């Protein structure tokens, strides 16, 4: 009986350890807000002269990173994670499009 209970306990323990979103990845709700701002900036950059668009884009992206207390490395790491998990990315973009 003890062996059976140990097996049940072990099964419950392993089943409860579902992999979640890593700590170094932006939360999906926050990522939706970040992407919303990123896409607004991307749209604006298309209206800027090509010779100055890189400078303007860099400045605006830094402003977004500062607003959300992240850096470009965390943003790109989060994008990479969500690209590998398209179901979560789909939920994020449903929030962006709402």
PDB file of N, CA and C in Angstrom:
ATOM      1  N   UNK A   1       0.822  -1.188   0.000  1.00  0.00           N
ATOM      2  CA  UNK A   1       0.000   0.000   0.000  1.00  0.00           C
ATOM      3  C   UNK A   1       0.873   1.261   0.000  1.00  0.00           C
ATOM      4  N   UNK A   2       1.957   1.241   0.795  1.00  0.00           N
ATOM      5  CA  UNK A   2       2.854   2.391   0.825  1.00  0.00           C
ATOM      6  C   UNK A   2       3.458   2.640  -0.555  1.00  0.00           C
ATOM      7  N   UNK A   3       3.805   1.566  -1.211  1.00  0.00           N
ATOM      8  CA  UNK A   3       4.398   1.691  -2.538  1.00  0.00           C
ATOM      9  C   UNK A   3       3.401   2.332  -3.510  1.00  0.00           C
ATOM     10  N   UNK A   4       2.158   1.908  -3.428  1.00  0.00           N
ATOM     11  CA  UNK A   4       1.106   2.451  -4.282  1.00  0.00           C
ATOM     12  C   UNK A   4       0.918   3.944  -4.014  1.00  0.00           C
ATOM     13  N   UNK A   5       0.899   4.330  -2.746  1.00  0.00           N
ATOM     14  CA  UNK A   5       0.746   5.740  -2.389  1.00  0.00           C
ATOM     15  C   UNK A   5       1.942   6.567  -2.865  1.00  0.00           C
ATOM     16  N   UNK A   6       3.128   5.994  -2.762  1.00  0.00           N
ATOM     17  CA  UNK A   6       4.322   6.700  -3.239  1.00  0.00           C
ATOM     18  C   UNK A   6       4.256   6.918  -4.749  1.00  0.00           C
ATOM     19  N   UNK A   7       3.786   5.916  -5.468  1.00  0.00           N
ATOM     20  CA  UNK A   7       3.664   6.047  -6.921  1.00  0.00           C
ATOM     21  C   UNK A   7       2.627   7.106  -7.270  1.00  0.00           C
ATOM     22  N   UNK A   8       1.504   7.107  -6.566  1.00  0.00           N
ATOM     23  CA  UNK A   8       0.456   8.113  -6.794  1.00  0.00           C
ATOM     24  C   UNK A   8       1.013   9.508  -6.492  1.00  0.00           C
ATOM     25  N   UNK A   9       1.705   9.657  -5.373  1.00  0.00           N
ATOM     26  CA  UNK A   9       2.283  10.945  -4.997  1.00  0.00           C
ATOM     27  C   UNK A   9       3.278  11.415  -6.059  1.00  0.00           C
ATOM     28  N   UNK A  10       4.126  10.521  -6.512  1.00  0.00           N
ATOM     29  CA  UNK A  10       5.111  10.858  -7.526  1.00  0.00           C
ATOM     30  C   UNK A  10       4.426  11.290  -8.825  1.00  0.00           C
ATOM     31  N   UNK A  11       3.385  10.595  -9.216  1.00  0.00           N
ATOM     32  CA  UNK A  11       2.647  10.947 -10.431  1.00  0.00           C
ATOM     33  C   UNK A  11       2.027  12.340 -10.304  1.00  0.00           C
ATOM     34  N   UNK A  12       1.399  12.616  -9.173  1.00  0.00           N
ATOM     35  CA  UNK A  12       0.775  13.925  -8.955  1.00  0.00           C
ATOM     36  C   UNK A  12       1.843  15.017  -8.956  1.00  0.00           C
ATOM     37  N   UNK A  13       2.968  14.759  -8.336  1.00  0.00           N
ATOM     38  CA  UNK A  13       4.048  15.734  -8.286  1.00  0.00           C
ATOM     39  C   UNK A  13       4.578  16.048  -9.684  1.00  0.00           C
ATOM     40  N   UNK A  14       4.823  15.031 -10.470  1.00  0.00           N
ATOM     41  CA  UNK A  14       5.348  15.222 -11.824  1.00  0.00           C
ATOM     42  C   UNK A  14       4.309  15.906 -12.707  1.00  0.00           C
ATOM     43  N   UNK A  15       3.053  15.537 -12.563  1.00  0.00           N
ATOM     44  CA  UNK A  15       1.994  16.133 -13.384  1.00  0.00           C
ATOM     45  C   UNK A  15       1.792  17.607 -13.054  1.00  0.00           C
ATOM     46  N   UNK A  16       2.063  17.996 -11.822  1.00  0.00           N
ATOM     47  CA  UNK A  16       1.865  19.390 -11.432  1.00  0.00           C
ATOM     48  C   UNK A  16       3.027  20.285 -11.844  1.00  0.00           C
ATOM     49  N   UNK A  17       4.099  19.729 -12.312  1.00  0.00           N
ATOM     50  CA  UNK A  17       5.274  20.500 -12.715  1.00  0.00           C
ATOM     51  C   UNK A  17       5.229  20.817 -14.203  1.00  0.00           C
ATOM     52  N   UNK A  18       4.176  21.465 -14.635  1.00  0.00           N
ATOM     53  CA  UNK A  18       4.063  21.853 -16.036  1.00  0.00           C
ATOM     54  C   UNK A  18       5.022  23.008 -16.297  1.00  0.00           C
ATOM     55  N   UNK A  19       5.677  22.958 -17.432  1.00  0.00           N
ATOM     56  CA  UNK A  19       6.571  24.075 -17.730  1.00  0.00           C
ATOM     57  C   UNK A  19       5.768  25.337 -18.009  1.00  0.00           C
ATOM     58  N   UNK A  20       6.136  26.397 -17.338  1.00  0.00           N
ATOM     59  CA  UNK A  20       5.458  27.675 -17.533  1.00  0.00           C
ATOM     60  C   UNK A  20       6.332  28.602 -18.351  1.00  0.00           C
ATOM     61  N   UNK A  21       5.937  29.833 -18.410  1.00  0.00           N
ATOM     62  CA  UNK A  21       6.719  30.837 -19.121  1.00  0.00           C
ATOM     63  C   UNK A  21       7.924  31.188 -18.255  1.00  0.00           C
ATOM     64  N   UNK A  22       9.124  31.131 -18.816  1.00  0.00           N
ATOM     65  CA  UNK A  22      10.326  31.434 -18.027  1.00  0.00           C
ATOM     66  C   UNK A  22      10.288  32.848 -17.446  1.00  0.00           C
ATOM     67  N   UNK A  23      11.011  33.034 -16.367  1.00  0.00           N
ATOM     68  CA  UNK A  23      11.045  34.334 -15.690  1.00  0.00           C
ATOM     69  C   UNK A  23      11.677  35.427 -16.546  1.00  0.00           C
ATOM     70  N   UNK A  24      12.582  35.042 -17.442  1.00  0.00           N
ATOM     71  CA  UNK A  24      13.261  36.049 -18.256  1.00  0.00           C
ATOM     72  C   UNK A  24      12.528  36.355 -19.567  1.00  0.00           C
ATOM     73  N   UNK A  25      11.259  35.932 -19.646  1.00  0.00           N
ATOM     74  CA  UNK A  25      10.417  36.211 -20.812  1.00  0.00           C
ATOM     75  C   UNK A  25       9.301  37.152 -20.370  1.00  0.00           C
ATOM     76  N   UNK A  26       8.982  38.114 -21.208  1.00  0.00           N
ATOM     77  CA  UNK A  26       7.940  39.093 -20.898  1.00  0.00           C
ATOM     78  C   UNK A  26       6.592  38.387 -20.804  1.00  0.00           C
ATOM     79  N   UNK A  27       5.827  38.720 -19.786  1.00  0.00           N
ATOM     80  CA  UNK A  27       4.495  38.163 -19.575  1.00  0.00           C
ATOM     81  C   UNK A  27       3.627  38.399 -20.819  1.00  0.00           C
ATOM     82  N   UNK A  28       2.782  37.432 -21.201  1.00  0.00           N
ATOM     83  CA  UNK A  28       1.969  37.596 -22.420  1.00  0.00           C
ATOM     84  C   UNK A  28       1.122  38.869 -22.456  1.00  0.00           C
ATOM     85  N   UNK A  29       0.524  39.252 -21.340  1.00  0.00           N
ATOM     86  CA  UNK A  29      -0.283  40.477 -21.326  1.00  0.00           C
ATOM     87  C   UNK A  29       0.579  41.710 -21.574  1.00  0.00           C
ATOM     88  N   UNK A  30       1.753  41.743 -20.948  1.00  0.00           N
ATOM     89  CA  UNK A  30       2.677  42.858 -21.172  1.00  0.00           C
ATOM     90  C   UNK A  30       3.245  42.821 -22.589  1.00  0.00           C
ATOM     91  N   UNK A  31       3.483  41.615 -23.089  1.00  0.00           N
ATOM     92  CA  UNK A  31       4.013  41.477 -24.444  1.00  0.00           C
ATOM     93  C   UNK A  31       3.021  42.023 -25.464  1.00  0.00           C
ATOM     94  N   UNK A  32       1.739  41.839 -25.220  1.00  0.00           N
ATOM     95  CA  UNK A  32       0.720  42.389 -26.122  1.00  0.00           C
ATOM     96  C   UNK A  32       0.802  43.913 -26.150  1.00  0.00           C
ATOM     97  N   UNK A  33       1.017  44.522 -25.001  1.00  0.00           N
ATOM     98  CA  UNK A  33       1.146  45.984 -24.938  1.00  0.00           C
ATOM     99  C   UNK A  33       2.417  46.458 -25.645  1.00  0.00           C
ATOM    100  N   UNK A  34       3.509  45.731 -25.425  1.00  0.00           N
ATOM    101  CA  UNK A  34       4.776  46.080 -26.077  1.00  0.00           C
ATOM    102  C   UNK A  34       4.624  45.973 -27.594  1.00  0.00           C
ATOM    103  N   UNK A  35       4.050  44.869 -28.062  1.00  0.00           N
ATOM    104  CA  UNK A  35       3.894  44.677 -29.505  1.00  0.00           C
ATOM    105  C   UNK A  35       2.967  45.717 -30.120  1.00  0.00           C
ATOM    106  N   UNK A  36       1.959  46.117 -29.377  1.00  0.00           N
ATOM    107  CA  UNK A  36       1.075  47.167 -29.873  1.00  0.00           C
ATOM    108  C   UNK A  36       1.879  48.441 -30.146  1.00  0.00           C
ATOM    109  N   UNK A  37       2.701  48.837 -29.185  1.00  0.00           N
ATOM    110  CA  UNK A  37       3.535  50.032 -29.362  1.00  0.00           C
ATOM    111  C   UNK A  37       4.567  49.840 -30.476  1.00  0.00           C
ATOM    112  N   UNK A  38       5.153  48.652 -30.550  1.00  0.00           N
ATOM    113  CA  UNK A  38       6.146  48.359 -31.590  1.00  0.00           C
ATOM    114  C   UNK A  38       5.519  48.518 -32.976  1.00  0.00           C
ATOM    115  N   UNK A  39       4.315  47.998 -33.145  1.00  0.00           N
ATOM    116  CA  UNK A  39       3.667  48.079 -34.458  1.00  0.00           C
ATOM    117  C   UNK A  39       3.254  49.509 -34.803  1.00  0.00           C
ATOM    118  N   UNK A  40       2.902  50.279 -33.809  1.00  0.00           N
ATOM    119  CA  UNK A  40       2.610  51.700 -34.058  1.00  0.00           C
ATOM    120  C   UNK A  40       3.874  52.411 -34.536  1.00  0.00           C
ATOM    121  N   UNK A  41       4.992  52.141 -33.875  1.00  0.00           N
ATOM    122  CA  UNK A  41       6.269  52.733 -34.287  1.00  0.00           C
ATOM    123  C   UNK A  41       6.644  52.259 -35.691  1.00  0.00           C
ATOM    124  N   UNK A  42       6.464  50.969 -35.967  1.00  0.00           N
ATOM    125  CA  UNK A  42       6.776  50.454 -37.305  1.00  0.00           C
ATOM    126  C   UNK A  42       5.965  51.182 -38.376  1.00  0.00           C
ATOM    127  N   UNK A  43       4.695  51.426 -38.088  1.00  0.00           N
ATOM    128  CA  UNK A  43       3.862  52.162 -39.034  1.00  0.00           C
ATOM    129  C   UNK A  43       4.338  53.590 -39.223  1.00  0.00           C
ATOM    130  N   UNK A  44       4.727  54.225 -38.132  1.00  0.00           N
ATOM    131  CA  UNK A  44       5.220  55.607 -38.216  1.00  0.00           C
ATOM    132  C   UNK A  44       6.519  55.682 -39.011  1.00  0.00           C
ATOM    133  N   UNK A  45       7.385  54.719 -38.814  1.00  0.00           N
ATOM    134  CA  UNK A  45       8.696  54.740 -39.476  1.00  0.00           C
ATOM    135  C   UNK A  45       8.545  54.696 -40.998  1.00  0.00           C
ATOM    136  N   UNK A  46       7.479  54.077 -41.485  1.00  0.00           N
ATOM    137  CA  UNK A  46       7.279  54.026 -42.938  1.00  0.00           C
ATOM    138  C   UNK A  46       7.000  55.406 -43.526  1.00  0.00           C
ATOM    139  N   UNK A  47       6.639  56.367 -42.670  1.00  0.00           N
ATOM    140  CA  UNK A  47       6.364  57.722 -43.158  1.00  0.00           C
ATOM    141  C   UNK A  47       7.591  58.626 -43.078  1.00  0.00           C
ATOM    142  N   UNK A  48       8.649  58.147 -42.430  1.00  0.00           N
ATOM    143  CA  UNK A  48       9.871  58.940 -42.247  1.00  0.00           C
ATOM    144  C   UNK A  48      10.804  58.699 -43.438  1.00  0.00           C
ATOM    145  N   UNK A  49      11.554  59.715 -43.783  1.00  0.00           N
ATOM    146  CA  UNK A  49      12.508  59.589 -44.892  1.00  0.00           C
ATOM    147  C   UNK A  49      13.479  58.441 -44.618  1.00  0.00           C
ATOM    148  N   UNK A  50      13.799  57.659 -45.638  1.00  0.00           N
ATOM    149  CA  UNK A  50      14.668  56.493 -45.448  1.00  0.00           C
ATOM    150  C   UNK A  50      16.028  56.813 -44.837  1.00  0.00           C
ATOM    151  N   UNK A  51      16.582  57.983 -45.128  1.00  0.00           N
ATOM    152  CA  UNK A  51      17.903  58.313 -44.603  1.00  0.00           C
ATOM    153  C   UNK A  51      17.901  58.556 -43.099  1.00  0.00           C
ATOM    154  N   UNK A  52      16.772  58.894 -42.525  1.00  0.00           N
ATOM    155  CA  UNK A  52      16.726  59.135 -41.082  1.00  0.00           C
ATOM    156  C   UNK A  52      15.865  58.113 -40.338  1.00  0.00           C
ATOM    157  N   UNK A  53      15.312  57.149 -41.042  1.00  0.00           N
ATOM    158  CA  UNK A  53      14.403  56.203 -40.389  1.00  0.00           C
ATOM    159  C   UNK A  53      15.105  55.324 -39.350  1.00  0.00           C
ATOM    160  N   UNK A  54      16.362  54.945 -39.601  1.00  0.00           N
ATOM    161  CA  UNK A  54      17.080  54.111 -38.627  1.00  0.00           C
ATOM    162  C   UNK A  54      17.301  54.853 -37.313  1.00  0.00           C
ATOM    163  N   UNK A  55      17.651  56.112 -37.401  1.00  0.00           N
ATOM    164  CA  UNK A  55      17.892  56.911 -36.196  1.00  0.00           C
ATOM    165  C   UNK A  55      16.587  57.104 -35.426  1.00  0.00           C
ATOM    166  N   UNK A  56      15.531  57.440 -36.149  1.00  0.00           N
ATOM    167  CA  UNK A  56      14.229  57.652 -35.513  1.00  0.00           C
ATOM    168  C   UNK A  56      13.736  56.351 -34.888  1.00  0.00           C
ATOM    169  N   UNK A  57      13.854  55.248 -35.629  1.00  0.00           N
ATOM    170  CA  UNK A  57      13.390  53.953 -35.128  1.00  0.00           C
ATOM    171  C   UNK A  57      14.130  53.569 -33.856  1.00  0.00           C
ATOM    172  N   UNK A  58      15.433  53.725 -33.866  1.00  0.00           N
ATOM    173  CA  UNK A  58      16.237  53.375 -32.696  1.00  0.00           C
ATOM    174  C   UNK A  58      15.790  54.154 -31.466  1.00  0.00           C
ATOM    175  N   UNK A  59      15.568  55.426 -31.640  1.00  0.00           N
ATOM    176  CA  UNK A  59      15.131  56.274 -30.532  1.00  0.00           C
ATOM    177  C   UNK A  59      13.746  55.866 -30.025  1.00  0.00           C
ATOM    178  N   UNK A  60      12.836  55.605 -30.938  1.00  0.00           N
ATOM    179  CA  UNK A  60      11.475  55.238 -30.532  1.00  0.00           C
ATOM    180  C   UNK A  60      11.431  53.863 -29.866  1.00  0.00           C
ATOM    181  N   UNK A  61      12.205  52.914 -30.394  1.00  0.00           N
ATOM    182  CA  UNK A  61      12.249  51.588 -29.770  1.00  0.00           C
ATOM    183  C   UNK A  61      12.825  51.670 -28.354  1.00  0.00           C
ATOM    184  N   UNK A  62      13.864  52.483 -28.178  1.00  0.00           N
ATOM    185  CA  UNK A  62      14.419  52.663 -26.831  1.00  0.00           C
ATOM    186  C   UNK A  62      13.385  53.236 -25.879  1.00  0.00           C
ATOM    187  N   UNK A  63      12.547  54.144 -26.385  1.00  0.00           N
ATOM    188  CA  UNK A  63      11.473  54.700 -25.565  1.00  0.00           C
ATOM    189  C   UNK A  63      10.469  53.640 -25.136  1.00  0.00           C
ATOM    190  N   UNK A  64      10.161  52.721 -26.034  1.00  0.00           N
ATOM    191  CA  UNK A  64       9.241  51.624 -25.692  1.00  0.00           C
ATOM    192  C   UNK A  64       9.876  50.725 -24.640  1.00  0.00           C
ATOM    193  N   UNK A  65      11.146  50.380 -24.842  1.00  0.00           N
ATOM    194  CA  UNK A  65      11.829  49.526 -23.864  1.00  0.00           C
ATOM    195  C   UNK A  65      11.857  50.192 -22.491  1.00  0.00           C
ATOM    196  N   UNK A  66      12.105  51.483 -22.474  1.00  0.00           N
ATOM    197  CA  UNK A  66      12.142  52.217 -21.203  1.00  0.00           C
ATOM    198  C   UNK A  66      10.756  52.237 -20.561  1.00  0.00           C
ATOM    199  N   UNK A  67       9.729  52.451 -21.364  1.00  0.00           N
ATOM    200  CA  UNK A  67       8.351  52.509 -20.860  1.00  0.00           C
ATOM    201  C   UNK A  67       7.962  51.212 -20.154  1.00  0.00           C
ATOM    202  N   UNK A  68       8.403  50.080 -20.703  1.00  0.00           N
ATOM    203  CA  UNK A  68       8.025  48.783 -20.145  1.00  0.00           C
ATOM    204  C   UNK A  68       9.123  48.164 -19.278  1.00  0.00           C
ATOM    205  N   UNK A  69      10.175  48.928 -19.005  1.00  0.00           N
ATOM    206  CA  UNK A  69      11.279  48.482 -18.138  1.00  0.00           C
ATOM    207  C   UNK A  69      11.909  47.182 -18.643  1.00  0.00           C
ATOM    208  N   UNK A  70      12.183  47.143 -19.930  1.00  0.00           N
ATOM    209  CA  UNK A  70      12.845  45.997 -20.548  1.00  0.00           C
ATOM    210  C   UNK A  70      13.998  46.518 -21.392  1.00  0.00           C
ATOM    211  N   UNK A  71      14.768  45.612 -21.962  1.00  0.00           N
ATOM    212  CA  UNK A  71      15.789  45.998 -22.928  1.00  0.00           C
ATOM    213  C   UNK A  71      15.576  45.188 -24.204  1.00  0.00           C
ATOM    214  N   UNK A  72      16.350  45.505 -25.224  1.00  0.00           N
ATOM    215  CA  UNK A  72      16.151  44.835 -26.508  1.00  0.00           C
ATOM    216  C   UNK A  72      16.438  43.337 -26.408  1.00  0.00           C
ATOM    217  N   UNK A  73      17.393  42.957 -25.569  1.00  0.00           N
ATOM    218  CA  UNK A  73      17.716  41.538 -25.415  1.00  0.00           C
ATOM    219  C   UNK A  73      16.526  40.768 -24.845  1.00  0.00           C
ATOM    220  N   UNK A  74      15.875  41.332 -23.839  1.00  0.00           N
ATOM    221  CA  UNK A  74      14.712  40.663 -23.250  1.00  0.00           C
ATOM    222  C   UNK A  74      13.560  40.616 -24.249  1.00  0.00           C
ATOM    223  N   UNK A  75      13.390  41.682 -25.025  1.00  0.00           N
ATOM    224  CA  UNK A  75      12.331  41.697 -26.030  1.00  0.00           C
ATOM    225  C   UNK A  75      12.565  40.599 -27.062  1.00  0.00           C
ATOM    226  N   UNK A  76      13.779  40.522 -27.604  1.00  0.00           N
ATOM    227  CA  UNK A  76      14.059  39.527 -28.634  1.00  0.00           C
ATOM    228  C   UNK A  76      14.044  38.107 -28.079  1.00  0.00           C
ATOM    229  N   UNK A  77      14.471  37.939 -26.844  1.00  0.00           N
ATOM    230  CA  UNK A  77      14.395  36.613 -26.225  1.00  0.00           C
ATOM    231  C   UNK A  77      12.933  36.207 -26.059  1.00  0.00           C
ATOM    232  N   UNK A  78      12.095  37.147 -25.672  1.00  0.00           N
ATOM    233  CA  UNK A  78      10.665  36.875 -25.522  1.00  0.00           C
ATOM    234  C   UNK A  78      10.034  36.552 -26.868  1.00  0.00           C
ATOM    235  N   UNK A  79      10.394  37.308 -27.897  1.00  0.00           N
ATOM    236  CA  UNK A  79       9.856  37.033 -29.231  1.00  0.00           C
ATOM    237  C   UNK A  79      10.261  35.638 -29.690  1.00  0.00           C
ATOM    238  N   UNK A  80      11.498  35.272 -29.443  1.00  0.00           N
ATOM    239  CA  UNK A  80      11.971  33.938 -29.816  1.00  0.00           C
ATOM    240  C   UNK A  80      11.166  32.858 -29.093  1.00  0.00           C
ATOM    241  N   UNK A  81      10.927  33.063 -27.801  1.00  0.00           N
ATOM    242  CA  UNK A  81      10.143  32.099 -27.025  1.00  0.00           C
ATOM    243  C   UNK A  81       8.727  31.973 -27.587  1.00  0.00           C
ATOM    244  N   UNK A  82       8.098  33.107 -27.872  1.00  0.00           N
ATOM    245  CA  UNK A  82       6.721  33.070 -28.366  1.00  0.00           C
ATOM    246  C   UNK A  82       6.639  32.551 -29.800  1.00  0.00           C
ATOM    247  N   UNK A  83       7.672  32.761 -30.609  1.00  0.00           N
ATOM    248  CA  UNK A  83       7.693  32.160 -31.951  1.00  0.00           C
ATOM    249  C   UNK A  83       7.721  30.639 -31.851  1.00  0.00           C
ATOM    250  N   UNK A  84       8.396  30.131 -30.838  1.00  0.00           N
ATOM    251  CA  UNK A  84       8.463  28.679 -30.641  1.00  0.00           C
ATOM    252  C   UNK A  84       7.200  28.127 -29.993  1.00  0.00           C
ATOM    253  N   UNK A  85       6.340  29.005 -29.501  1.00  0.00           N
ATOM    254  CA  UNK A  85       5.071  28.617 -28.879  1.00  0.00           C
ATOM    255  C   UNK A  85       3.937  29.386 -29.560  1.00  0.00           C
ATOM    256  N   UNK A  86       3.586  28.981 -30.774  1.00  0.00           N
ATOM    257  CA  UNK A  86       2.628  29.763 -31.562  1.00  0.00           C
ATOM    258  C   UNK A  86       1.237  29.879 -30.946  1.00  0.00           C
ATOM    259  N   UNK A  87       0.842  28.929 -30.119  1.00  0.00           N
ATOM    260  CA  UNK A  87      -0.479  29.034 -29.483  1.00  0.00           C
ATOM    261  C   UNK A  87      -0.527  30.248 -28.559  1.00  0.00           C
ATOM    262  N   UNK A  88       0.553  30.481 -27.825  1.00  0.00           N
ATOM    263  CA  UNK A  88       0.611  31.640 -26.932  1.00  0.00           C
ATOM    264  C   UNK A  88       0.720  32.921 -27.759  1.00  0.00           C
ATOM    265  N   UNK A  89       1.517  32.870 -28.828  1.00  0.00           N
ATOM    266  CA  UNK A  89       1.667  34.042 -29.691  1.00  0.00           C
ATOM    267  C   UNK A  89       0.327  34.418 -30.317  1.00  0.00           C
ATOM    268  N   UNK A  90      -0.481  33.431 -30.664  1.00  0.00           N
ATOM    269  CA  UNK A  90      -1.803  33.698 -31.232  1.00  0.00           C
ATOM    270  C   UNK A  90      -2.681  34.441 -30.230  1.00  0.00           C
ATOM    271  N   UNK A  91      -2.631  34.022 -28.974  1.00  0.00           N
ATOM    272  CA  UNK A  91      -3.406  34.698 -27.922  1.00  0.00           C
ATOM    273  C   UNK A  91      -2.919  36.137 -27.755  1.00  0.00           C
ATOM    274  N   UNK A  92      -1.614  36.332 -27.797  1.00  0.00           N
ATOM    275  CA  UNK A  92      -1.044  37.677 -27.658  1.00  0.00           C
ATOM    276  C   UNK A  92      -1.528  38.574 -28.792  1.00  0.00           C
ATOM    277  N   UNK A  93      -1.468  38.072 -30.019  1.00  0.00           N
ATOM    278  CA  UNK A  93      -1.875  38.905 -31.155  1.00  0.00           C
ATOM    279  C   UNK A  93      -3.377  39.143 -31.209  1.00  0.00           C
ATOM    280  N   UNK A  94      -4.152  38.282 -30.604  1.00  0.00           N
ATOM    281  CA  UNK A  94      -5.588  38.567 -30.491  1.00  0.00           C
ATOM    282  C   UNK A  94      -5.804  39.774 -29.584  1.00  0.00           C
ATOM    283  N   UNK A  95      -4.956  39.925 -28.561  1.00  0.00           N
ATOM    284  CA  UNK A  95      -5.036  41.098 -27.690  1.00  0.00           C
ATOM    285  C   UNK A  95      -4.541  42.344 -28.422  1.00  0.00           C
ATOM    286  N   UNK A  96      -3.505  42.191 -29.229  1.00  0.00           N
ATOM    287  CA  UNK A  96      -2.962  43.331 -29.970  1.00  0.00           C
ATOM    288  C   UNK A  96      -3.992  43.834 -30.976  1.00  0.00           C
ATOM    289  N   UNK A  97      -4.678  42.930 -31.627  1.00  0.00           N
ATOM    290  CA  UNK A  97      -5.656  43.300 -32.652  1.00  0.00           C
ATOM    291  C   UNK A  97      -6.983  43.767 -32.081  1.00  0.00           C
ATOM    292  N   UNK A  98      -7.193  43.571 -30.791  1.00  0.00           N
ATOM    293  CA  UNK A  98      -8.486  43.945 -30.186  1.00  0.00           C
ATOM    294  C   UNK A  98      -8.623  45.439 -30.020  1.00  0.00           C
TER     295      UNK A  98
END
